[in-house]
Amino acid sequence: MANDVSIPDPAILLDLLEAFRRSKTLFAAVSLGVFDALETEQASASELASRLSADTEALEQLLDACVGLGLLNRMEGKYSNNVLATRYLLSSSPYRMTGYINYSNSVMWPMWGKLEDAVREGTHRWQQCFGLEGPIFSHFFRDEAAKREFLMGMHGFGVISSPQVVSAIDLSRFKCLADLGGATGHLAIAACERYPSLRAIVFDLPAALPLAKEIIDQSAVATRIELVGGDFFHDPLPQADLYALGRILHDWSEDKIRLLLKRIFDSLPSGGGILVAEKLLTEDKTGPRWAQMQSLNMLTCTEGKERTLTEYEALLREAGFVEVIGCRTGSPLDATLAIKP
């Protein structure tokens, strides 16, 4: 029986049993300040334990696990950041994802712990976990530094995805892009870098604009990007012939999506377009895994979900759009373009 080929390989189950441990190892290392402590020089476990007020033996276990996960290097008893950690896990890096990692640890982690209840009831877990009625991010980002770090974490995702999104479909016909909920301006920057004749507008809540200005001012295309404050559900939309929605529609119910798409459609000139940047599920919804996990994340954290191209196309055509094209990018976000006739 030892060689019975009918016995299924349990490797998938074993990997899933351990997966949350790997995530929490990353979360804990960032939260404890491991990577920042190694920013300027390598150090031993005892040296780091003194700096971080941690138990030496326990910290050494965490450090060795980070080495095993490919987050740190170790040589002759000294630990150091590798290139991955230096780019994405230092709080001083302009490409850092630490804000989103800390948000995943302090907010998403407890809500995912209630996934069974989310599935039973079909609603997010904000009330259950934090006593809040909805996914009201402002409750968690009243502190300016925390809000900045979260936005920079989202910026890290944007830097990875936005160049692929604006390159997936030819956007050279458009003159002005308005990125609604544009956060730090990463998509506007990528689009202007890709299309030299394009102007862009970053439209977001006024509280998000100072950081957007800071980042945009550091780019080579800053003179072609304008900042406008407002709420895309309520305030007049800036004039443009291309509107972008990056990681926006997956937050909301169909009713709110219909409202937003109608506002965009009514604001566009004939021949104008809408660019939707969301990870597309396959038509049978059996993949890709990133989209499936993100859809469950939307279940626990928002009132939305991830969708297939056909589902987005139905919403876009209902709003009046035509010529719907979807492209997979290989990055955390895919691209869908539709045109107003």
CSV table of C-alpha atoms in Angstrom, one decimal:
chain,number,residue,atom,x,y,z
A,1,MET,CA,0.0,0.0,0.0
A,2,ALA,CA,3.0,2.3,0.4
A,3,ASN,CA,3.2,2.8,-3.3
A,4,ASP,CA,-0.6,3.0,-3.9
A,5,VAL,CA,-0.9,5.7,-6.6
A,6,SER,CA,-4.6,6.1,-5.7
A,7,ILE,CA,-3.7,7.9,-2.5
A,8,PRO,CA,-4.0,11.7,-3.3
A,9,ASP,CA,-1.0,13.9,-2.5
A,10,PRO,CA,-1.9,16.0,0.6
A,11,ALA,CA,0.7,18.7,-0.4
A,12,ILE,CA,-2.1,21.3,-1.2
A,13,LEU,CA,-3.6,20.8,2.2
A,14,LEU,CA,-0.3,21.0,4.0
A,15,ASP,CA,0.6,24.2,2.2
A,16,LEU,CA,-2.8,25.8,3.1
A,17,LEU,CA,-2.4,24.7,6.7
A,18,GLU,CA,0.9,26.6,6.9
A,19,ALA,CA,-0.1,29.6,4.7
A,20,PHE,CA,-1.5,31.8,7.4
A,21,ARG,CA,1.7,31.2,9.4
A,22,ARG,CA,3.8,32.6,6.6
A,23,SER,CA,1.6,35.7,6.3
A,24,LYS,CA,1.7,36.3,10.1
A,25,THR,CA,5.5,36.0,10.0
A,26,LEU,CA,5.7,38.8,7.5
A,27,PHE,CA,3.2,40.9,9.5
A,28,ALA,CA,5.0,40.4,12.8
A,29,ALA,CA,8.4,41.2,11.3
A,30,VAL,CA,7.1,44.5,9.8
A,31,SER,CA,5.2,45.4,13.0
A,32,LEU,CA,8.2,44.8,15.2
A,33,GLY,CA,10.4,46.9,13.0
A,34,VAL,CA,12.8,44.2,12.0
A,35,PHE,CA,13.5,45.5,8.5
A,36,ASP,CA,13.8,49.2,9.6
A,37,ALA,CA,16.3,48.1,12.2
A,38,LEU,CA,18.4,46.5,9.5
A,39,GLU,CA,18.2,49.5,7.1
A,40,THR,CA,21.8,50.8,7.6
A,41,GLU,CA,23.7,47.8,8.8
A,42,GLN,CA,23.6,44.0,9.4
A,43,ALA,CA,23.1,42.8,13.0
A,44,SER,CA,23.0,39.7,15.1
A,45,ALA,CA,19.8,38.4,16.8
A,46,SER,CA,21.0,39.6,20.2
A,47,GLU,CA,21.8,43.1,18.8
A,48,LEU,CA,18.4,43.3,17.2
A,49,ALA,CA,16.6,42.0,20.3
A,50,SER,CA,18.2,44.8,22.3
A,51,ARG,CA,17.0,47.4,19.8
A,52,LEU,CA,13.5,46.0,19.4
A,53,SER,CA,12.9,45.1,23.1
A,54,ALA,CA,12.4,41.4,22.1
A,55,ASP,CA,13.4,38.1,23.5
A,56,THR,CA,16.6,37.1,21.8
A,57,GLU,CA,15.8,33.4,21.2
A,58,ALA,CA,12.3,34.1,20.1
A,59,LEU,CA,13.4,36.9,17.8
A,60,GLU,CA,16.1,34.6,16.3
A,61,GLN,CA,13.3,32.1,15.4
A,62,LEU,CA,11.4,34.9,13.6
A,63,LEU,CA,14.5,36.1,11.8
A,64,ASP,CA,15.4,32.6,10.6
A,65,ALA,CA,11.9,32.2,9.4
A,66,CYS,CA,12.2,35.5,7.4
A,67,VAL,CA,15.4,34.1,5.9
A,68,GLY,CA,13.6,31.0,4.9
A,69,LEU,CA,10.8,33.0,3.3
A,70,GLY,CA,13.3,35.0,1.3
A,71,LEU,CA,12.8,38.3,3.2
A,72,LEU,CA,16.2,38.5,4.9
A,73,ASN,CA,19.8,37.3,4.3
A,74,ARG,CA,22.0,35.7,7.0
A,75,MET,CA,25.7,35.3,6.9
A,76,GLU,CA,28.0,34.4,9.8
A,77,GLY,CA,25.3,35.0,12.4
A,78,LYS,CA,24.5,38.4,11.1
A,79,TYR,CA,21.1,39.3,9.4
A,80,SER,CA,20.6,41.9,6.7
A,81,ASN,CA,17.9,43.1,4.3
A,82,ASN,CA,17.8,41.6,0.8
A,83,VAL,CA,16.8,43.7,-2.2
A,84,LEU,CA,13.1,42.7,-1.8
A,85,ALA,CA,13.0,44.0,1.8
A,86,THR,CA,14.9,47.1,0.9
A,87,ARG,CA,12.4,48.1,-1.8
A,88,TYR,CA,9.1,47.1,-0.2
A,89,LEU,CA,9.5,46.6,3.5
A,90,LEU,CA,11.4,49.7,4.7
A,91,SER,CA,9.2,52.5,6.0
A,92,SER,CA,11.6,54.9,4.3
A,93,SER,CA,11.2,53.4,0.8
A,94,PRO,CA,9.0,55.3,-1.7
A,95,TYR,CA,7.9,51.9,-2.9
A,96,ARG,CA,7.0,50.5,0.5
A,97,MET,CA,4.0,48.3,1.1
A,98,THR,CA,4.4,48.4,4.9
A,99,GLY,CA,1.2,50.5,5.4
A,100,TYR,CA,-0.9,47.9,3.6
A,101,ILE,CA,0.9,45.1,5.5
A,102,ASN,CA,0.2,46.7,8.8
A,103,TYR,CA,-3.4,47.3,7.8
A,104,SER,CA,-3.7,43.6,6.8
A,105,ASN,CA,-2.3,42.7,10.2
A,106,SER,CA,-4.5,45.0,12.4
A,107,VAL,CA,-7.7,45.2,10.4
A,108,MET,CA,-8.0,42.4,7.8
A,109,TRP,CA,-6.6,39.7,10.0
A,110,PRO,CA,-9.3,39.9,12.6
A,111,MET,CA,-12.0,40.2,10.0
A,112,TRP,CA,-10.8,37.2,8.1
A,113,GLY,CA,-11.0,35.4,11.4
A,114,LYS,CA,-14.8,35.8,11.0
A,115,LEU,CA,-15.0,34.6,7.5
A,116,GLU,CA,-17.5,31.8,8.4
A,117,ASP,CA,-19.9,34.5,9.7
A,118,ALA,CA,-19.4,36.6,6.6
A,119,VAL,CA,-20.3,33.6,4.5
A,120,ARG,CA,-23.4,32.8,6.6
A,121,GLU,CA,-24.7,36.3,6.6
A,122,GLY,CA,-23.3,37.6,3.3
A,123,THR,CA,-22.0,40.8,4.9
A,124,HIS,CA,-18.7,42.4,6.0
A,125,ARG,CA,-17.3,42.1,9.5
A,126,TRP,CA,-16.7,45.7,10.6
A,127,GLN,CA,-19.5,45.7,13.1
A,128,GLN,CA,-18.6,42.3,14.6
A,129,CYS,CA,-14.9,43.1,14.9
A,130,PHE,CA,-14.7,46.8,15.5
A,131,GLY,CA,-18.2,48.0,16.4
A,132,LEU,CA,-18.5,50.0,13.2
A,133,GLU,CA,-21.5,50.1,10.9
A,134,GLY,CA,-19.5,50.0,7.6
A,135,PRO,CA,-16.1,49.9,6.1
A,136,ILE,CA,-15.4,53.4,7.3
A,137,PHE,CA,-11.6,53.7,6.8
A,138,SER,CA,-11.5,57.1,8.4
A,139,HIS,CA,-12.1,55.5,11.8
A,140,PHE,CA,-8.7,53.8,11.4
A,141,PHE,CA,-6.9,56.7,9.8
A,142,ARG,CA,-7.7,59.7,12.0
A,143,ASP,CA,-4.0,59.8,12.8
A,144,GLU,CA,-2.3,61.5,9.8
A,145,ALA,CA,0.8,59.3,10.0
A,146,ALA,CA,-1.3,56.1,9.9
A,147,LYS,CA,-3.3,57.4,7.0
A,148,ARG,CA,-0.2,58.3,5.1
A,149,GLU,CA,1.3,54.9,5.7
A,150,PHE,CA,-1.8,53.1,4.5
A,151,LEU,CA,-1.9,55.3,1.3
A,152,MET,CA,1.8,54.6,0.7
A,153,GLY,CA,1.0,50.9,1.1
A,154,MET,CA,-1.6,51.2,-1.6
A,155,HIS,CA,0.9,53.2,-3.6
A,156,GLY,CA,3.2,50.2,-3.5
A,157,PHE,CA,0.5,48.1,-5.2
A,158,GLY,CA,-0.1,50.9,-7.7
A,159,VAL,CA,3.5,51.1,-8.7
A,160,ILE,CA,3.4,47.3,-9.4
A,161,SER,CA,0.2,47.4,-11.4
A,162,SER,CA,-0.4,50.8,-13.0
A,163,PRO,CA,2.2,50.7,-15.8
A,164,GLN,CA,0.8,47.3,-16.9
A,165,VAL,CA,-2.8,48.6,-16.8
A,166,VAL,CA,-2.1,51.7,-18.9
A,167,SER,CA,-0.1,49.6,-21.4
A,168,ALA,CA,-2.5,46.7,-21.8
A,169,ILE,CA,-4.9,48.7,-24.1
A,170,ASP,CA,-3.9,51.6,-26.4
A,171,LEU,CA,-5.1,54.8,-24.8
A,172,SER,CA,-3.3,57.2,-27.2
A,173,ARG,CA,-6.6,58.5,-28.6
A,174,PHE,CA,-7.5,60.2,-25.4
A,175,LYS,CA,-6.5,63.7,-24.4
A,176,CYS,CA,-7.3,63.9,-20.7
A,177,LEU,CA,-7.6,61.2,-18.1
A,178,ALA,CA,-9.4,61.7,-14.8
A,179,ASP,CA,-8.5,59.1,-12.3
A,180,LEU,CA,-11.5,58.9,-9.8
A,181,GLY,CA,-10.3,57.9,-6.4
A,182,GLY,CA,-6.8,58.3,-7.7
A,183,ALA,CA,-5.1,58.2,-4.3
A,184,THR,CA,-1.4,58.9,-4.7
A,185,GLY,CA,-1.6,59.4,-8.4
A,186,HIS,CA,0.3,56.3,-9.4
A,187,LEU,CA,-2.0,55.5,-12.4
A,188,ALA,CA,-2.0,59.1,-13.6
A,189,ILE,CA,1.8,59.2,-13.5
A,190,ALA,CA,2.0,55.9,-15.3
A,191,ALA,CA,-0.4,57.0,-18.0
A,192,CYS,CA,1.3,60.3,-18.6
A,193,GLU,CA,4.7,58.5,-18.8
A,194,ARG,CA,3.3,56.1,-21.3
A,195,TYR,CA,1.4,58.7,-23.5
A,196,PRO,CA,3.4,62.0,-23.9
A,197,SER,CA,0.4,64.0,-25.2
A,198,LEU,CA,-1.9,63.0,-22.3
A,199,ARG,CA,-3.0,65.2,-19.5
A,200,ALA,CA,-4.3,63.8,-16.2
A,201,ILE,CA,-6.4,64.7,-13.2
A,202,VAL,CA,-6.3,63.0,-9.9
A,203,PHE,CA,-9.7,63.3,-8.3
A,204,ASP,CA,-10.0,62.1,-4.7
A,205,LEU,CA,-11.1,63.2,-1.2
A,206,PRO,CA,-9.3,66.4,-0.2
A,207,ALA,CA,-7.6,64.6,2.7
A,208,ALA,CA,-5.8,62.4,0.2
A,209,LEU,CA,-4.5,65.2,-2.0
A,210,PRO,CA,-1.4,66.4,0.0
A,211,LEU,CA,0.3,63.1,-0.3
A,212,ALA,CA,-0.7,62.8,-4.0
A,213,LYS,CA,0.9,66.2,-4.7
A,214,GLU,CA,4.0,65.2,-2.9
A,215,ILE,CA,4.4,62.1,-5.0
A,216,ILE,CA,3.4,63.7,-8.3
A,217,ASP,CA,5.8,66.6,-7.8
A,218,GLN,CA,8.6,64.1,-7.7
A,219,SER,CA,7.7,62.7,-11.1
A,220,ALA,CA,8.9,63.8,-14.5
A,221,VAL,CA,5.3,64.4,-15.6
A,222,ALA,CA,4.1,66.6,-12.8
A,223,THR,CA,3.3,69.5,-15.0
A,224,ARG,CA,0.7,67.5,-16.9
A,225,ILE,CA,-1.2,66.3,-13.8
A,226,GLU,CA,-3.8,68.3,-11.9
A,227,LEU,CA,-5.3,67.6,-8.5
A,228,VAL,CA,-9.0,68.1,-7.8
A,229,GLY,CA,-10.7,67.3,-4.5
A,230,GLY,CA,-14.2,65.7,-4.3
A,231,ASP,CA,-16.4,62.7,-3.7
A,232,PHE,CA,-17.2,60.9,-7.0
A,233,PHE,CA,-20.6,59.8,-5.7
A,234,HIS,CA,-21.7,63.4,-5.0
A,235,ASP,CA,-19.5,66.1,-6.4
A,236,PRO,CA,-19.3,67.2,-10.0
A,237,LEU,CA,-16.7,65.1,-11.9
A,238,PRO,CA,-13.8,66.9,-13.6
A,239,GLN,CA,-14.1,67.2,-17.4
A,240,ALA,CA,-12.2,64.5,-19.2
A,241,ASP,CA,-12.5,62.2,-22.2
A,242,LEU,CA,-11.2,59.2,-20.2
A,243,TYR,CA,-12.2,58.3,-16.7
A,244,ALA,CA,-10.3,55.6,-14.7
A,245,LEU,CA,-11.5,53.6,-11.8
A,246,GLY,CA,-8.6,51.6,-10.1
A,247,ARG,CA,-9.6,49.2,-7.3
A,248,ILE,CA,-12.9,51.2,-6.9
A,249,LEU,CA,-15.7,49.1,-8.3
A,250,HIS,CA,-14.9,46.0,-6.4
A,251,ASP,CA,-15.7,47.9,-3.1
A,252,TRP,CA,-19.3,48.5,-4.0
A,253,SER,CA,-22.7,46.8,-4.5
A,254,GLU,CA,-24.2,46.8,-8.0
A,255,ASP,CA,-26.6,49.6,-7.1
A,256,LYS,CA,-23.7,51.9,-6.2
A,257,ILE,CA,-21.7,50.8,-9.2
A,258,ARG,CA,-24.7,51.7,-11.5
A,259,LEU,CA,-24.9,55.1,-9.9
A,260,LEU,CA,-21.2,55.8,-10.4
A,261,LEU,CA,-21.2,54.5,-14.0
A,262,LYS,CA,-24.2,56.6,-14.9
A,263,ARG,CA,-22.4,59.7,-13.5
A,264,ILE,CA,-19.3,58.9,-15.5
A,265,PHE,CA,-21.4,58.2,-18.7
A,266,ASP,CA,-23.3,61.5,-18.4
A,267,SER,CA,-20.0,63.4,-17.9
A,268,LEU,CA,-18.2,61.9,-20.9
A,269,PRO,CA,-18.3,63.3,-24.4
A,270,SER,CA,-19.2,61.0,-27.3
A,271,GLY,CA,-16.3,58.8,-28.0
A,272,GLY,CA,-15.0,59.1,-24.5
A,273,GLY,CA,-14.0,56.1,-22.5
A,274,ILE,CA,-13.8,54.5,-19.1
A,275,LEU,CA,-10.8,52.4,-17.9
A,276,VAL,CA,-11.6,49.9,-15.1
A,277,ALA,CA,-8.6,48.5,-13.3
A,278,GLU,CA,-9.7,45.4,-11.3
A,279,LYS,CA,-8.5,41.8,-11.2
A,280,LEU,CA,-10.7,39.8,-13.5
A,281,LEU,CA,-12.1,36.4,-12.5
A,282,THR,CA,-12.2,33.7,-15.2
A,283,GLU,CA,-15.7,33.2,-16.6
A,284,ASP,CA,-16.2,30.0,-14.6
A,285,LYS,CA,-14.8,31.8,-11.5
A,286,THR,CA,-12.3,29.0,-10.8
A,287,GLY,CA,-9.4,31.4,-10.9
A,288,PRO,CA,-7.1,33.2,-10.8
A,289,ARG,CA,-6.4,32.6,-7.1
A,290,TRP,CA,-5.5,36.3,-6.5
A,291,ALA,CA,-8.9,37.3,-7.7
A,292,GLN,CA,-10.7,34.6,-5.7
A,293,MET,CA,-8.9,35.6,-2.5
A,294,GLN,CA,-9.5,39.3,-3.2
A,295,SER,CA,-13.2,38.6,-3.7
A,296,LEU,CA,-13.3,36.9,-0.2
A,297,ASN,CA,-11.4,39.9,1.1
A,298,MET,CA,-14.1,42.2,-0.3
A,299,LEU,CA,-16.8,40.0,1.4
A,300,THR,CA,-15.2,40.5,4.8
A,301,CYS,CA,-14.2,44.1,4.4
A,302,THR,CA,-16.6,45.9,2.0
A,303,GLU,CA,-20.0,45.5,0.3
A,304,GLY,CA,-18.4,44.4,-3.0
A,305,LYS,CA,-16.7,41.5,-4.7
A,306,GLU,CA,-14.4,40.7,-7.7
A,307,ARG,CA,-16.2,40.0,-11.0
A,308,THR,CA,-15.7,38.4,-14.4
A,309,LEU,CA,-15.3,40.4,-17.6
A,310,THR,CA,-18.8,39.4,-18.6
A,311,GLU,CA,-20.2,40.8,-15.3
A,312,TYR,CA,-18.3,44.1,-15.8
A,313,GLU,CA,-19.4,44.2,-19.4
A,314,ALA,CA,-23.1,43.8,-18.4
A,315,LEU,CA,-22.8,46.7,-15.9
A,316,LEU,CA,-21.0,48.9,-18.5
A,317,ARG,CA,-23.4,48.2,-21.3
A,318,GLU,CA,-26.4,48.8,-19.0
A,319,ALA,CA,-24.9,52.2,-18.3
A,320,GLY,CA,-24.7,52.8,-22.1
A,321,PHE,CA,-21.1,52.0,-22.9
A,322,VAL,CA,-20.1,49.9,-25.9
A,323,GLU,CA,-16.9,48.3,-27.3
A,324,VAL,CA,-16.0,46.7,-24.0
A,325,ILE,CA,-12.5,45.2,-24.1
A,326,GLY,CA,-10.8,43.3,-21.3
A,327,CYS,CA,-7.1,42.5,-21.0
A,328,ARG,CA,-5.2,40.4,-18.4
A,329,THR,CA,-1.9,42.1,-17.5
A,330,GLY,CA,-0.1,39.5,-15.3
A,331,SER,CA,-0.1,42.1,-12.5
A,332,PRO,CA,-2.4,42.4,-9.5
A,333,LEU,CA,-4.8,44.4,-11.7
A,334,ASP,CA,-6.3,43.8,-15.1
A,335,ALA,CA,-7.6,46.4,-17.6
A,336,THR,CA,-11.1,46.9,-19.1
A,337,LEU,CA,-11.9,49.7,-21.5
A,338,ALA,CA,-15.4,50.7,-22.7
A,339,ILE,CA,-16.5,53.6,-24.9
A,340,LYS,CA,-19.4,56.0,-24.9
A,341,PRO,CA,-21.0,55.9,-28.3
